[in-house]
Amino acid sequence: MSQVLREVDERAQLAGTNKFELLVFRLGKDQQLNSRELFGINVFKVREALVMPKITPMPGAPEHVIGVANIRGQIIPVIDLPTVVGCRADGLNILLVTEYERSVQGFAVEEVEEIVRLEWSRVLSAEGAAVGGLITSLARLDEDEETARLALVLDVEHILRQVLPSRFKTGDELVQQHIVSIPQGAVILYADDSGVARNQIEKTLRSLGLPFIGTKTGKEAWDRLQQLAHDAKAAGIHLRDKVAMVLTDLEMPEMDGFTLTRRIKEHEALREIPVVIHSSLSGTANESHAHSVGADGYVAKFLPDDLARAVAKAIQPN
């Protein structure tokens, strides 16, 4: 466990390399398939991994919340992750303390296996294959494609909104009025691998009256951008009249948001397009790195008015 904690502390060193570290753990036996699968979440979301502390039950707690824990003076809810995904654990032995959308909570798991350093290219979207939307992607943990172990990468956004709706389903509506205009015929291109996040983004952009194109990975966004640039050139129009800005998540299969941003800003035809990074991975380190790869803005998920202000500032900086 001490080795796992040391590796967690080193996670920030991979930002912008199109690599990341996946914390791999087990949740017990699947009650339908009778198998013991590997699961994972990006280490960036994990503050620390602890031997299970004392849990205090809370009357009336939401389903799957087994109580609260006192972690260094902070009281956090503890989610029974095996029951969320339909597994039966032999014991809840490890607590993963996670931070997401300015909120801290714990996931109780059976055991932590390892931390694996991966290229995002070894992570494939699982959308449409995972029942209930709990899995965003499949990570190939080993080099050999035929024999590689697979880890199911959890959609933390979806899980938290399902289990803790009072924390994560409030504030989905714009409170303030925002006036944002883009050229007639232009769109905002966004990239996010989470279905929950895509729904939120689209709801906000519709409220602002802004047309958009949605993509699910950084690579898909990159390919679409190149096609839009080709179309603009063929039509003899300015690229900004076709793409007003790019909004990108950080964690995505195939290509992460840092890499997507850097490629856009290094590309002669695309560099003029404003790029805003929109991520649950809040913190000054991520914001600093976002600016170092050329991002025009960074906004933490998910407050619609914050997103609207970031979009307006990127499109109309003055």
JSON list of N, CA, C and O in Angstrom, two decimals, residues 86-108:
[
{"chain": "A", "resi": 86, "resn": "GLY", "atom": "N", "xyz": [-22.98, -3.75, -9.01]},
{"chain": "A", "resi": 86, "resn": "GLY", "atom": "CA", "xyz": [-23.56, -5.08, -9.01]},
{"chain": "A", "resi": 86, "resn": "GLY", "atom": "C", "xyz": [-22.61, -6.19, -8.63]},
{"chain": "A", "resi": 86, "resn": "GLY", "atom": "O", "xyz": [-22.75, -7.33, -9.11]},
{"chain": "A", "resi": 87, "resn": "CYS", "atom": "N", "xyz": [-21.64, -5.89, -7.77]},
{"chain": "A", "resi": 87, "resn": "CYS", "atom": "CA", "xyz": [-20.70, -6.91, -7.30]},
{"chain": "A", "resi": 87, "resn": "CYS", "atom": "C", "xyz": [-20.92, -7.21, -5.83]},
{"chain": "A", "resi": 87, "resn": "CYS", "atom": "O", "xyz": [-21.48, -6.40, -5.08]},
{"chain": "A", "resi": 88, "resn": "ARG", "atom": "N", "xyz": [-20.44, -8.39, -5.41]},
{"chain": "A", "resi": 88, "resn": "ARG", "atom": "CA", "xyz": [-20.47, -8.76, -4.00]},
{"chain": "A", "resi": 88, "resn": "ARG", "atom": "C", "xyz": [-19.02, -8.92, -3.52]},
{"chain": "A", "resi": 88, "resn": "ARG", "atom": "O", "xyz": [-18.31, -9.83, -3.95]},
{"chain": "A", "resi": 89, "resn": "ALA", "atom": "N", "xyz": [-18.59, -8.02, -2.65]},
{"chain": "A", "resi": 89, "resn": "ALA", "atom": "CA", "xyz": [-17.21, -8.04, -2.17]},
{"chain": "A", "resi": 89, "resn": "ALA", "atom": "C", "xyz": [-17.08, -8.95, -0.95]},
{"chain": "A", "resi": 89, "resn": "ALA", "atom": "O", "xyz": [-18.01, -9.07, -0.15]},
{"chain": "A", "resi": 90, "resn": "ASP", "atom": "N", "xyz": [-15.90, -9.56, -0.81]},
{"chain": "A", "resi": 90, "resn": "ASP", "atom": "CA", "xyz": [-15.62, -10.35, 0.39]},
{"chain": "A", "resi": 90, "resn": "ASP", "atom": "C", "xyz": [-15.43, -9.43, 1.59]},
{"chain": "A", "resi": 90, "resn": "ASP", "atom": "O", "xyz": [-15.58, -9.85, 2.73]},
{"chain": "A", "resi": 91, "resn": "GLY", "atom": "N", "xyz": [-15.07, -8.19, 1.33]},
{"chain": "A", "resi": 91, "resn": "GLY", "atom": "CA", "xyz": [-14.90, -7.21, 2.39]},
{"chain": "A", "resi": 91, "resn": "GLY", "atom": "C", "xyz": [-14.58, -5.86, 1.78]},
{"chain": "A", "resi": 91, "resn": "GLY", "atom": "O", "xyz": [-14.05, -5.78, 0.66]},
{"chain": "A", "resi": 92, "resn": "LEU", "atom": "N", "xyz": [-14.93, -4.79, 2.49]},
{"chain": "A", "resi": 92, "resn": "LEU", "atom": "CA", "xyz": [-14.60, -3.44, 2.04]},
{"chain": "A", "resi": 92, "resn": "LEU", "atom": "C", "xyz": [-13.35, -3.02, 2.80]},
{"chain": "A", "resi": 92, "resn": "LEU", "atom": "O", "xyz": [-13.44, -2.53, 3.93]},
{"chain": "A", "resi": 93, "resn": "ASN", "atom": "N", "xyz": [-12.20, -3.22, 2.19]},
{"chain": "A", "resi": 93, "resn": "ASN", "atom": "CA", "xyz": [-10.93, -3.11, 2.91]},
{"chain": "A", "resi": 93, "resn": "ASN", "atom": "C", "xyz": [-10.17, -1.81, 2.65]},
{"chain": "A", "resi": 93, "resn": "ASN", "atom": "O", "xyz": [-9.33, -1.42, 3.46]},
{"chain": "A", "resi": 94, "resn": "ILE", "atom": "N", "xyz": [-10.46, -1.15, 1.54]},
{"chain": "A", "resi": 94, "resn": "ILE", "atom": "CA", "xyz": [-9.71, 0.04, 1.15]},
{"chain": "A", "resi": 94, "resn": "ILE", "atom": "C", "xyz": [-10.69, 1.18, 0.85]},
{"chain": "A", "resi": 94, "resn": "ILE", "atom": "O", "xyz": [-11.74, 0.97, 0.24]},
{"chain": "A", "resi": 95, "resn": "LEU", "atom": "N", "xyz": [-10.32, 2.38, 1.28]},
{"chain": "A", "resi": 95, "resn": "LEU", "atom": "CA", "xyz": [-11.11, 3.57, 0.97]},
{"chain": "A", "resi": 95, "resn": "LEU", "atom": "C", "xyz": [-10.32, 4.44, 0.00]},
{"chain": "A", "resi": 95, "resn": "LEU", "atom": "O", "xyz": [-9.20, 4.86, 0.30]},
{"chain": "A", "resi": 96, "resn": "LEU", "atom": "N", "xyz": [-10.90, 4.73, -1.16]},
{"chain": "A", "resi": 96, "resn": "LEU", "atom": "CA", "xyz": [-10.32, 5.65, -2.13]},
{"chain": "A", "resi": 96, "resn": "LEU", "atom": "C", "xyz": [-10.96, 7.01, -1.90]},
{"chain": "A", "resi": 96, "resn": "LEU", "atom": "O", "xyz": [-12.17, 7.18, -2.14]},
{"chain": "A", "resi": 97, "resn": "VAL", "atom": "N", "xyz": [-10.18, 7.97, -1.44]},
{"chain": "A", "resi": 97, "resn": "VAL", "atom": "CA", "xyz": [-10.68, 9.32, -1.21]},
{"chain": "A", "resi": 97, "resn": "VAL", "atom": "C", "xyz": [-10.53, 10.09, -2.50]},
{"chain": "A", "resi": 97, "resn": "VAL", "atom": "O", "xyz": [-9.41, 10.27, -3.00]},
{"chain": "A", "resi": 98, "resn": "THR", "atom": "N", "xyz": [-11.64, 10.54, -3.07]},
{"chain": "A", "resi": 98, "resn": "THR", "atom": "CA", "xyz": [-11.63, 11.16, -4.39]},
{"chain": "A", "resi": 98, "resn": "THR", "atom": "C", "xyz": [-12.16, 12.59, -4.32]},
{"chain": "A", "resi": 98, "resn": "THR", "atom": "O", "xyz": [-12.98, 12.92, -3.47]},
{"chain": "A", "resi": 99, "resn": "GLU", "atom": "N", "xyz": [-11.67, 13.40, -5.26]},
{"chain": "A", "resi": 99, "resn": "GLU", "atom": "CA", "xyz": [-12.16, 14.77, -5.38]},
{"chain": "A", "resi": 99, "resn": "GLU", "atom": "C", "xyz": [-12.72, 14.95, -6.77]},
{"chain": "A", "resi": 99, "resn": "GLU", "atom": "O", "xyz": [-12.08, 14.63, -7.77]},
{"chain": "A", "resi": 100, "resn": "TYR", "atom": "N", "xyz": [-13.92, 15.49, -6.83]},
{"chain": "A", "resi": 100, "resn": "TYR", "atom": "CA", "xyz": [-14.60, 15.64, -8.10]},
{"chain": "A", "resi": 100, "resn": "TYR", "atom": "C", "xyz": [-15.56, 16.81, -8.02]},
{"chain": "A", "resi": 100, "resn": "TYR", "atom": "O", "xyz": [-16.36, 16.91, -7.08]},
{"chain": "A", "resi": 101, "resn": "GLU", "atom": "N", "xyz": [-15.49, 17.72, -8.98]},
{"chain": "A", "resi": 101, "resn": "GLU", "atom": "CA", "xyz": [-16.38, 18.88, -9.03]},
{"chain": "A", "resi": 101, "resn": "GLU", "atom": "C", "xyz": [-16.47, 19.59, -7.69]},
{"chain": "A", "resi": 101, "resn": "GLU", "atom": "O", "xyz": [-17.54, 19.84, -7.16]},
{"chain": "A", "resi": 102, "resn": "ARG", "atom": "N", "xyz": [-15.30, 19.88, -7.12]},
{"chain": "A", "resi": 102, "resn": "ARG", "atom": "CA", "xyz": [-15.20, 20.63, -5.87]},
{"chain": "A", "resi": 102, "resn": "ARG", "atom": "C", "xyz": [-15.78, 19.87, -4.68]},
{"chain": "A", "resi": 102, "resn": "ARG", "atom": "O", "xyz": [-16.07, 20.44, -3.64]},
{"chain": "A", "resi": 103, "resn": "SER", "atom": "N", "xyz": [-15.98, 18.58, -4.81]},
{"chain": "A", "resi": 103, "resn": "SER", "atom": "CA", "xyz": [-16.55, 17.76, -3.74]},
{"chain": "A", "resi": 103, "resn": "SER", "atom": "C", "xyz": [-15.63, 16.59, -3.44]},
{"chain": "A", "resi": 103, "resn": "SER", "atom": "O", "xyz": [-15.01, 16.03, -4.35]},
{"chain": "A", "resi": 104, "resn": "VAL", "atom": "N", "xyz": [-15.54, 16.23, -2.16]},
{"chain": "A", "resi": 104, "resn": "VAL", "atom": "CA", "xyz": [-14.69, 15.11, -1.73]},
{"chain": "A", "resi": 104, "resn": "VAL", "atom": "C", "xyz": [-15.59, 14.01, -1.18]},
{"chain": "A", "resi": 104, "resn": "VAL", "atom": "O", "xyz": [-16.49, 14.26, -0.37]},
{"chain": "A", "resi": 105, "resn": "GLN", "atom": "N", "xyz": [-15.33, 12.76, -1.58]},
{"chain": "A", "resi": 105, "resn": "GLN", "atom": "CA", "xyz": [-16.08, 11.61, -1.12]},
{"chain": "A", "resi": 105, "resn": "GLN", "atom": "C", "xyz": [-15.18, 10.38, -1.17]},
{"chain": "A", "resi": 105, "resn": "GLN", "atom": "O", "xyz": [-14.10, 10.42, -1.75]},
{"chain": "A", "resi": 106, "resn": "GLY", "atom": "N", "xyz": [-15.62, 9.32, -0.54]},
{"chain": "A", "resi": 106, "resn": "GLY", "atom": "CA", "xyz": [-14.83, 8.09, -0.51]},
{"chain": "A", "resi": 106, "resn": "GLY", "atom": "C", "xyz": [-15.55, 6.95, -1.22]},
{"chain": "A", "resi": 106, "resn": "GLY", "atom": "O", "xyz": [-16.78, 6.82, -1.12]},
{"chain": "A", "resi": 107, "resn": "PHE", "atom": "N", "xyz": [-14.77, 6.13, -1.93]},
{"chain": "A", "resi": 107, "resn": "PHE", "atom": "CA", "xyz": [-15.28, 4.91, -2.52]},
{"chain": "A", "resi": 107, "resn": "PHE", "atom": "C", "xyz": [-14.68, 3.72, -1.77]},
{"chain": "A", "resi": 107, "resn": "PHE", "atom": "O", "xyz": [-13.46, 3.56, -1.72]},
{"chain": "A", "resi": 108, "resn": "ALA", "atom": "N", "xyz": [-15.55, 2.90, -1.19]},
{"chain": "A", "resi": 108, "resn": "ALA", "atom": "CA", "xyz": [-15.09, 1.68, -0.52]},
{"chain": "A", "resi": 108, "resn": "ALA", "atom": "C", "xyz": [-14.93, 0.59, -1.57]},
{"chain": "A", "resi": 108, "resn": "ALA", "atom": "O", "xyz": [-15.85, 0.32, -2.35]}
]
